[in-house]
Coordinates of C-alpha atoms in Angstrom, one line a residue:
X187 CA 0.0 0.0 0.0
X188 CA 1.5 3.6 -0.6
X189 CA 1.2 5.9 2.2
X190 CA 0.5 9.6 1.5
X191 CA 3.0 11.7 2.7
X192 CA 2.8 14.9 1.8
X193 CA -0.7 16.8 0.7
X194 CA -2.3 15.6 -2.1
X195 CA -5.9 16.3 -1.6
X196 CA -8.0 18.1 -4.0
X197 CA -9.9 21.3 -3.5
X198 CA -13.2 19.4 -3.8
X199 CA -11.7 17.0 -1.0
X200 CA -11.0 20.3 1.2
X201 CA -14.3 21.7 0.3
X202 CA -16.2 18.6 1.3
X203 CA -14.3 17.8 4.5
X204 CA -15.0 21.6 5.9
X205 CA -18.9 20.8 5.3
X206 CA -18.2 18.1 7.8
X207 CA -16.4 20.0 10.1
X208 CA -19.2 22.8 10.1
X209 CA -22.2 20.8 10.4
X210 CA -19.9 18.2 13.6
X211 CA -18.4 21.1 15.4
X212 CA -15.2 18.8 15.3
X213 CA -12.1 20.4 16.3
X214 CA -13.9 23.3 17.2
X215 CA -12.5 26.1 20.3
X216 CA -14.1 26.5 23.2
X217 CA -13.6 30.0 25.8
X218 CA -14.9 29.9 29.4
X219 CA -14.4 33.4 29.4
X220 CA -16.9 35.3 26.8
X221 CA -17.3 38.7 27.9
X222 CA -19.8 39.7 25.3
X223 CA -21.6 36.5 25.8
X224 CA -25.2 37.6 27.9
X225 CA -24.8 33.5 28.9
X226 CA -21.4 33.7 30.3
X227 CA -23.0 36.3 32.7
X228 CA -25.6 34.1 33.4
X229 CA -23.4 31.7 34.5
X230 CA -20.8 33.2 36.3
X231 CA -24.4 34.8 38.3
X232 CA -25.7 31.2 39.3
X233 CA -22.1 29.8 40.3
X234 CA -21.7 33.1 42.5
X235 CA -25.0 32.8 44.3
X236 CA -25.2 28.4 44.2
X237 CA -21.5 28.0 45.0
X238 CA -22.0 29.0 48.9
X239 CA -24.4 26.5 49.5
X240 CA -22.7 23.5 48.9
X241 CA -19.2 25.1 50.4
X242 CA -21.4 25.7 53.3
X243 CA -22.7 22.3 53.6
X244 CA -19.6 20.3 53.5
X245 CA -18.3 23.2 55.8
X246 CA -20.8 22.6 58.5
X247 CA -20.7 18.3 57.8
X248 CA -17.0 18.1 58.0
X249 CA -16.9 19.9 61.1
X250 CA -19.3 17.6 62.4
X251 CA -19.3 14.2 61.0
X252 CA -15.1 14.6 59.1
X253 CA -14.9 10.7 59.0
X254 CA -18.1 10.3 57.5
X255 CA -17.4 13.4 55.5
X256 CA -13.4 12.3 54.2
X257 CA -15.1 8.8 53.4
X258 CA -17.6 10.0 51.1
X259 CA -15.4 12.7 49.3
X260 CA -12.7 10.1 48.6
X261 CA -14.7 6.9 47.5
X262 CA -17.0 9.2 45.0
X263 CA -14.3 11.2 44.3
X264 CA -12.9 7.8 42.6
X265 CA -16.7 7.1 41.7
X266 CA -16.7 10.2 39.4
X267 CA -12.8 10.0 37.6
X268 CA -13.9 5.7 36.5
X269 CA -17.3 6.9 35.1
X270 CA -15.6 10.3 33.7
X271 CA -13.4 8.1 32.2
X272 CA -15.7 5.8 30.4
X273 CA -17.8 8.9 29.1
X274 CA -14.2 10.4 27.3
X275 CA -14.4 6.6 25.8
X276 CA -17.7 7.2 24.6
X277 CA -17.4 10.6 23.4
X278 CA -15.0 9.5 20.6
X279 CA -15.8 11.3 17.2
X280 CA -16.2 15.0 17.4
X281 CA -15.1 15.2 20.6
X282 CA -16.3 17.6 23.3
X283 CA -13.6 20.1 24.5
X284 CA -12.6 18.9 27.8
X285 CA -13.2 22.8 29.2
X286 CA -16.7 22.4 28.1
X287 CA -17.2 18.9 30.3
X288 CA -15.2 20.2 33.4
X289 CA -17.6 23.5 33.5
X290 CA -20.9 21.1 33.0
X291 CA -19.4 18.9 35.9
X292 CA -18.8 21.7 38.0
X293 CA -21.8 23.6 37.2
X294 CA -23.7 20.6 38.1
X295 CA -21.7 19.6 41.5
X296 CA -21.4 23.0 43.1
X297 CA -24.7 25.0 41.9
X298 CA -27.7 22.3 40.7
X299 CA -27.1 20.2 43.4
X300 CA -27.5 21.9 46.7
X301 CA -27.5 25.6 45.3
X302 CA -31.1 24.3 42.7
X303 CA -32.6 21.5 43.1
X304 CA -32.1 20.5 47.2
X305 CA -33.8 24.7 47.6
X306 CA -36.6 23.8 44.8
X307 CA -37.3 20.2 46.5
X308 CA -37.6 21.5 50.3
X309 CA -39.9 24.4 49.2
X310 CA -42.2 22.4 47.0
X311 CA -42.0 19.5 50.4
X312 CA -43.2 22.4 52.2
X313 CA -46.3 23.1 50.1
X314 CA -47.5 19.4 50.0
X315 CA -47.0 19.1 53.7
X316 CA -49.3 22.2 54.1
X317 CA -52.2 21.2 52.0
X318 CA -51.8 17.5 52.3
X319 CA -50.6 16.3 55.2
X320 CA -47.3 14.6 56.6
X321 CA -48.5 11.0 55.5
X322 CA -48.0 12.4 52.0
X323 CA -45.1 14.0 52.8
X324 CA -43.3 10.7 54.5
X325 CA -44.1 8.5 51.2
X326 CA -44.5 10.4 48.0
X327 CA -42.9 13.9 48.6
X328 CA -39.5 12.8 46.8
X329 CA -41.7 10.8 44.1
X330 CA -43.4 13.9 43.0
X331 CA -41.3 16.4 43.9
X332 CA -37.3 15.3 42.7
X333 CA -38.2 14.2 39.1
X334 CA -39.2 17.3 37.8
X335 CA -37.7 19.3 39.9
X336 CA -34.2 18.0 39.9
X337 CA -34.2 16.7 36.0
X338 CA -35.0 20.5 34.7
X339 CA -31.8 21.6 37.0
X340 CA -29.3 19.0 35.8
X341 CA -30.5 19.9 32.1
X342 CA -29.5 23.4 32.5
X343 CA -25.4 23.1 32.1
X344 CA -27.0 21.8 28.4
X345 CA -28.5 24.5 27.7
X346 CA -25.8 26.8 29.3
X347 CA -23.4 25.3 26.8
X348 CA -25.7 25.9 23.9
X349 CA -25.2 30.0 24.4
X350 CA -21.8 29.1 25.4
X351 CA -20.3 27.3 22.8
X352 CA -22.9 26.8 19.9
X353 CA -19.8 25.2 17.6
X354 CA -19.3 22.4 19.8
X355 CA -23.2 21.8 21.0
X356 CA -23.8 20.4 17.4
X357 CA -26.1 17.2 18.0
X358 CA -28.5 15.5 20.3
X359 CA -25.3 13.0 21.2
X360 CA -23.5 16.2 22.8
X361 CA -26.7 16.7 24.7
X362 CA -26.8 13.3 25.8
X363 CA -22.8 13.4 26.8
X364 CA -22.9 17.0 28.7
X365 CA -26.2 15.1 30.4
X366 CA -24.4 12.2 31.5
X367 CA -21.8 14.5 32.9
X368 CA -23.7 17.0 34.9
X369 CA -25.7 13.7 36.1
X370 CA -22.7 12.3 37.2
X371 CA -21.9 15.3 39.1
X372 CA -24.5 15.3 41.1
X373 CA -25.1 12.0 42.3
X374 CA -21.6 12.6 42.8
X375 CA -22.6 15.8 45.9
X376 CA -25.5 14.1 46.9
X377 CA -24.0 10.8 47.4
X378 CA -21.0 12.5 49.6
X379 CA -24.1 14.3 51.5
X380 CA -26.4 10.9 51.7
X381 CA -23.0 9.5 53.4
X382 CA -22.2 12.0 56.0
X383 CA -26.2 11.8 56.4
X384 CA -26.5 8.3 57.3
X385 CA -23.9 9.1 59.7
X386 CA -25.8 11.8 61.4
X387 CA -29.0 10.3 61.6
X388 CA -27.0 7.5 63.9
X389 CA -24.9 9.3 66.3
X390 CA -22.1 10.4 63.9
X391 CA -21.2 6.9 63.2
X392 CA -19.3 7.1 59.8
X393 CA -19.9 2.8 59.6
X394 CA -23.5 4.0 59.1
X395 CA -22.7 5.4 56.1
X396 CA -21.0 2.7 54.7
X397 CA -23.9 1.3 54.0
X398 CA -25.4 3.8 51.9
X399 CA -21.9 4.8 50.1
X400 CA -22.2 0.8 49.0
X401 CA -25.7 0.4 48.0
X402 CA -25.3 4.3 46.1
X403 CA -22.1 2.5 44.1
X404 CA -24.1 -0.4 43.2
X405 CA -27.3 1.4 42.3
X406 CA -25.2 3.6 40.1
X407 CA -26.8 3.8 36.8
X408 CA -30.0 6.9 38.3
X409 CA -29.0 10.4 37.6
X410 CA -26.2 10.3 34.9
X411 CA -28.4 8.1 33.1
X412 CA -31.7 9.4 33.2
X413 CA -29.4 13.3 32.6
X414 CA -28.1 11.9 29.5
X415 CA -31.8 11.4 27.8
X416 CA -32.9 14.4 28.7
X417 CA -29.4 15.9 27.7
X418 CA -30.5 14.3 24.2
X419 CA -34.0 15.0 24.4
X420 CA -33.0 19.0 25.1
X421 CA -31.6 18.9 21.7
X422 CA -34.6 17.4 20.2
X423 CA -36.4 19.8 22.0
X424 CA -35.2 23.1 20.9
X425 CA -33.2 21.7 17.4
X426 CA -29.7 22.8 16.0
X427 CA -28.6 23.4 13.0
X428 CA -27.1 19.9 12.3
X429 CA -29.5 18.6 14.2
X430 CA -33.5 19.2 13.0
X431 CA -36.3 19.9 15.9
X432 CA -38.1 16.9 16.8
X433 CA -40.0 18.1 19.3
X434 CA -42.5 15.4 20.3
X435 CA -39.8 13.2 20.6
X436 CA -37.3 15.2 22.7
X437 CA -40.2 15.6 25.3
X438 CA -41.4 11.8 25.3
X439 CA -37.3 11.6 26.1
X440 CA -37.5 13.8 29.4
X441 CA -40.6 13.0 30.3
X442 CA -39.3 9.2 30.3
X443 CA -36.5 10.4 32.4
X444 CA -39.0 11.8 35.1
X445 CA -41.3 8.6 34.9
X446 CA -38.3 6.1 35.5
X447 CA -36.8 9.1 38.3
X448 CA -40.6 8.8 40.0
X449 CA -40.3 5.5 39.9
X450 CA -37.2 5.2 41.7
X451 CA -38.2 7.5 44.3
X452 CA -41.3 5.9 44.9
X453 CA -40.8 2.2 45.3
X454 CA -40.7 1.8 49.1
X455 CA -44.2 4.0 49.0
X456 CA -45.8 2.0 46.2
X457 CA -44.6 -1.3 47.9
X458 CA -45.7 -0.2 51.5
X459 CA -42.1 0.0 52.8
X460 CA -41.8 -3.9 52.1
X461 CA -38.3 -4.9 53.1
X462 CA -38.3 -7.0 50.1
X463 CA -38.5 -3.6 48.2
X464 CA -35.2 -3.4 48.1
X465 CA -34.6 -6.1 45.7
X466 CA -36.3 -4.3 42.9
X467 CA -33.3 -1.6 42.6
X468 CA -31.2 -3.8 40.8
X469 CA -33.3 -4.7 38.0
X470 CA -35.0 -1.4 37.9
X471 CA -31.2 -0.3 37.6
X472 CA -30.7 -2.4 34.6
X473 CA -33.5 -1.2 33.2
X474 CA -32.0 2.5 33.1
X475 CA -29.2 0.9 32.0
X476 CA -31.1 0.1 29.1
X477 CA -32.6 2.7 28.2
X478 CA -29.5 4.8 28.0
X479 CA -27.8 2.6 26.0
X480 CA -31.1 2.5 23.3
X481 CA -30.7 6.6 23.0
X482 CA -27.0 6.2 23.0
X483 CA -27.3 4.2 19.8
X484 CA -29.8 6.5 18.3
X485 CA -27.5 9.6 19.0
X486 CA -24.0 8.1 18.0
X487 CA -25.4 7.1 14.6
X488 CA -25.0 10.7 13.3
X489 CA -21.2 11.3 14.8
X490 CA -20.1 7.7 13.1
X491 CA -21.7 9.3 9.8
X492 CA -19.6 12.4 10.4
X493 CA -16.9 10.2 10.9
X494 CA -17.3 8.0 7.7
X495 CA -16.9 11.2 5.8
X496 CA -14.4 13.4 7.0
X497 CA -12.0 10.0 6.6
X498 CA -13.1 8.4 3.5
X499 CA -10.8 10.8 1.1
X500 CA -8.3 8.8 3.4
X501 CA -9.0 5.4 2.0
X502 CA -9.1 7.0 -1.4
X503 CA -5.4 8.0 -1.4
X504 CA -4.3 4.9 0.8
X505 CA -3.8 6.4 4.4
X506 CA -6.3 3.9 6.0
X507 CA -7.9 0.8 4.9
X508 CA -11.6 0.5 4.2
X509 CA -11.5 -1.8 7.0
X510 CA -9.7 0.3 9.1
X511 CA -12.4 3.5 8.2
X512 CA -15.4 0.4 9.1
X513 CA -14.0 -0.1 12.3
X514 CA -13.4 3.2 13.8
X515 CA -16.8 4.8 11.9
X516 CA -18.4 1.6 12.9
X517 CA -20.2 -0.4 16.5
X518 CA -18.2 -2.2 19.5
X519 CA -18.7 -4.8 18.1
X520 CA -17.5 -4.1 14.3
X521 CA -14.3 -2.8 16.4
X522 CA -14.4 -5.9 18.4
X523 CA -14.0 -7.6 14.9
X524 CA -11.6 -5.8 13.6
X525 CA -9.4 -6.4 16.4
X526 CA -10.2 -10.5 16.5
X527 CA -9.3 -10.1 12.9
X528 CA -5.8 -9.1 12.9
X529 CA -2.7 -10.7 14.2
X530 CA -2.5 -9.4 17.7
X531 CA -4.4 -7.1 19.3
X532 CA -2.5 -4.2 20.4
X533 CA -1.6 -3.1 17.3
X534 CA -5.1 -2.9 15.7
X535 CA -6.3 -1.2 18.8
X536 CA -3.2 1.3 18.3
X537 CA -4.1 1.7 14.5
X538 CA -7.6 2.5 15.4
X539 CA -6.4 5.0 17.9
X540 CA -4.2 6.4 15.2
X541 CA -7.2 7.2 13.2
X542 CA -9.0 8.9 15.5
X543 CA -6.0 11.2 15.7
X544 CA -6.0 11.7 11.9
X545 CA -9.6 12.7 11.7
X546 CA -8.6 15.4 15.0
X547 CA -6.0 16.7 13.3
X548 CA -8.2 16.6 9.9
X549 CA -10.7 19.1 11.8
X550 CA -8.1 21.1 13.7
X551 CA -6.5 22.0 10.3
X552 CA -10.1 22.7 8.9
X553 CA -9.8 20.0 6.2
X554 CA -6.6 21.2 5.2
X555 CA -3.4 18.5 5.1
X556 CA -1.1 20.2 7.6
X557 CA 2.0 19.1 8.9
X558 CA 0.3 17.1 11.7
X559 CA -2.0 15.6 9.6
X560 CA 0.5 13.8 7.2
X561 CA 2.3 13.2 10.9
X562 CA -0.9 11.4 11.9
X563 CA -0.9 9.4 8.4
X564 CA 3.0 8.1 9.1
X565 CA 2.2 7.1 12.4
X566 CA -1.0 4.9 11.6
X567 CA 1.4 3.5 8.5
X568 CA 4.4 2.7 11.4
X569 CA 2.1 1.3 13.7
X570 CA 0.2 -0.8 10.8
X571 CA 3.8 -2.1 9.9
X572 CA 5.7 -2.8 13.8
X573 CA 5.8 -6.0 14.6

C-alpha cells in the first residue's frame, strides 16, 4: 500500500471535509471566558449565588461528622474519575472540548445540586405538607417532587453550553454526553451528603454510612443516566442546525426520564415499605441501563456518519484501509471484529487509535493537510507495519 506523505488532496476533498467540520463542530475552540456573551453572565451569576451553598454544607458536615465526611469525598471522588473516564471513551468522534465537560461537571456539582434542586425540593416538600398532610409528605414527597424538579436543574449546564459554545453543541449525542456529565456530578454531591447523612441520623457513626456509600455505588446507573436522555432530548427539543427539531420526541425523552426518576423514588411508598422492596433496585437499575444505551445508539449514529466522511478521502489515497475507516466509523462490536481479525491485538487497537487522531487533526487544520495531519498518516502507517 502507498502511504501519502505529503498533501495531495483536491480542492473538492477540502471543500467537502469543511462541510463536515461545520455541520460536527469537530475540532472546534471553546472559551470559558466570553465577555460579550449575555450566557457567560448568566453563569458566572448562578455559580456566584449556588457556590455557597454546597461550600457551606460540606463546611458545617465536615466539622461535624469529618470521617463520614473524608469517606464519602474520597470513595466518590474515585466514583466520578472511572465513570468520567468511560464517558471520554464514549465521546470518541467530534469530541467535546474537555473545558466544556469540566464546567458542565462543575456547574452541576457545586450550583444544581444543593445551590437548585435540594432549595426547589424543600420548598415544594413544604407546600405538599401544608395542603396534604405529613402522610403524604413521608411517602411520596421525593416521588413527585425530585423528578421534575431536579431533572430540569441537571438539564441546565445543556443548555448553558448551547449559548456558550454553539460550535461544539452540534447534535443530540452532545446533549446526551454534557447530560451524562452533569448527572454524574450530582449523584456525585449528593452521594457525599447521603453519606455523611447516614452518619448523622446515627450518632455520627461514619460505619453508618458505609452502607449507603455501598448500596449508592451499586445502584449507580439513576442520575447520569436518566441526565443523559434528557441531555438528548434537550436537543430534540429546541433543534440545532445539524440537528432538525423533533419536538415530540425530545419531550417523550425527558418526560421518560421523570417517569423512571418517580419510579425510583417511589418504590418503598408504592410497595408499603416492604423490606423485600429493596430487591427491585437492581433490575429497575438495569432497566435504566437500558434505556440509556437504546438513546446512545440512536444519537452516536449521526457522529459515526460524520466520521465515515471526514475519513473516507483517506481510503481513497491509501492512508487507512476500508477496513480500518469500518471499524473506527463503525459499533463495539464491528471494532471488536476488527481487532479478532488481525494478528494481535495491540496493534489494531493502536491503528484505530491512530485514526481517530487523523480525523482530530483533519478538523483542527479545517480540512486542510497540515504538517500534523500527514504526521498522523505516518504514524497509523508505522504502527500498521511494527511487529
Amino acid at each position: 500500500m502507498t502511504v501519502t506523505t505529503a498533501s495531495t488532496v483536491s480542492d473538492s476533498v477540502v471543500t467537502a471535509r469543511r462541510a463536515v467540520i461545520d455541520e460536527s463542530g469537530w475540532g472546534a475552540k471553546f472559551h470559558v471566558i466570553q465577555p460579550r456573551n449575555f450566557t457567560f453572565w448568566v453563569m458566572a451569576f448562578l455559580f456566584a449565588v449556588g457556590v455557597p451553598y454546597t461550600v457551606k454544607g460540606f463546611s458545617s458536615a465536615g466539622k461535624a461528622y469529618p470521617e463520614a465526611v473524608g469517606l464519602g469525598i474520597a470513595w466518590f471522588t474515585l466514583f466520578g474519575l472511572a465513570f468520567l473516564w468511560l464517558f471520554h471513551r464514549l465521546d470518541r468522534y467530534s469530541s467535546i472540548p474537555a473545558k466544556a465537560k469540566i464546567i458542565a461537571f462543575l456547574f452541576a456539582g457545586l450550583v444544581t445540586t444543593f445551590g437548585m434542586a435540594a432549595i426547589n425540593n424543600d420548598a415544594f416538600r413544604s407546600i405538599l405538607h401544608k395542603t396534604i398532610g405529613t402522610d403524604f409528605l413521608l411517602n411520596w414527597s421525593a416521588g413527585v417532587t425530585a423528578p421534575w424538579s431536579e431533572e430540569i436543574a441537571k438539564a441546565l449546564p445543556v443548555i448553558l453550553l448551547i449559548g456558550l459554545a454553539p460550535r461544539v453543541m452540534r447534535s443530540a449525542f452532545d446533549g446526551l454526553i454534557i447530560g451524562v456529565i452533569s448527572g454524574l456530578a450530582f449523584q456525585v454531591f449528593e452521594n457525599v451528603a447521603y453519606v455523611w447523612g447516614s452518619a448523622a441520623a446515627n450518632f455520627g457513626e461514619a460505619k453508618y454510612g458505609m452502607t449507603t456509600l455501598g448500596m449508592r455505588t451499586i445502584l449507580s446507573t439513576g442520575h447520569w443516566a436518566w441526565s443523559g436522555v434528557v441531555g438528548a432530548g434537550v436537543i430534540y427539543l429546541i433543534g440545532r442546525p445539524s440537528e432538525p427539531a423533533r419536538r415530540v420526541f425530545g419531550v417523550l425523552l425527558i418526560l421518560s426520564s421523570m417517569f423512571f426518576h418517580f419510579l425510583w423514588d417511589s418504590i418503598a411508598a408504592m410497595t408499603g415499605g416492604a423490606t423485600w422492596s429493596i430487591g427491585l433496585f437492581i433490575p429497575y437499575s438495569l432497566v435504566n441501563l437500558v434505556v440509556f444505551i437504546w438513546v446512545y445508539r440512536r444519537t452516536v449514529a449521526r457522529e459515526r456518519d460524520w466520521a465515515r466522511a471526514l475519513l473516507a478521502p483517506e481510503v481513497e489515497i491509501g492512508a487507512i484501509t476500508a477496513a480500518e475507516l469500518d471499524a473506527y466509523a463503525g459499533t463495539r462490536k464491528d471494532r471488536k471484529h476488527f481487532v479478532k481479525a488481525e494478528k494481535g491485538r495491540r496493534r489494531p487497537k493502536h491503528v484505530l487509535e491512530g485514526v481517530g487522531d487523523l480525523a482530530d487533526e483533519i478538523a483542527e487544520g479545517y480540512g486542510v493537510d497540515t504538517e500534523d495531519v500527514v504526521l498522523a498518516r505516518q504514524e497509523i502507517a508505522r504502527v500498521r507495519g511494527a511487529n
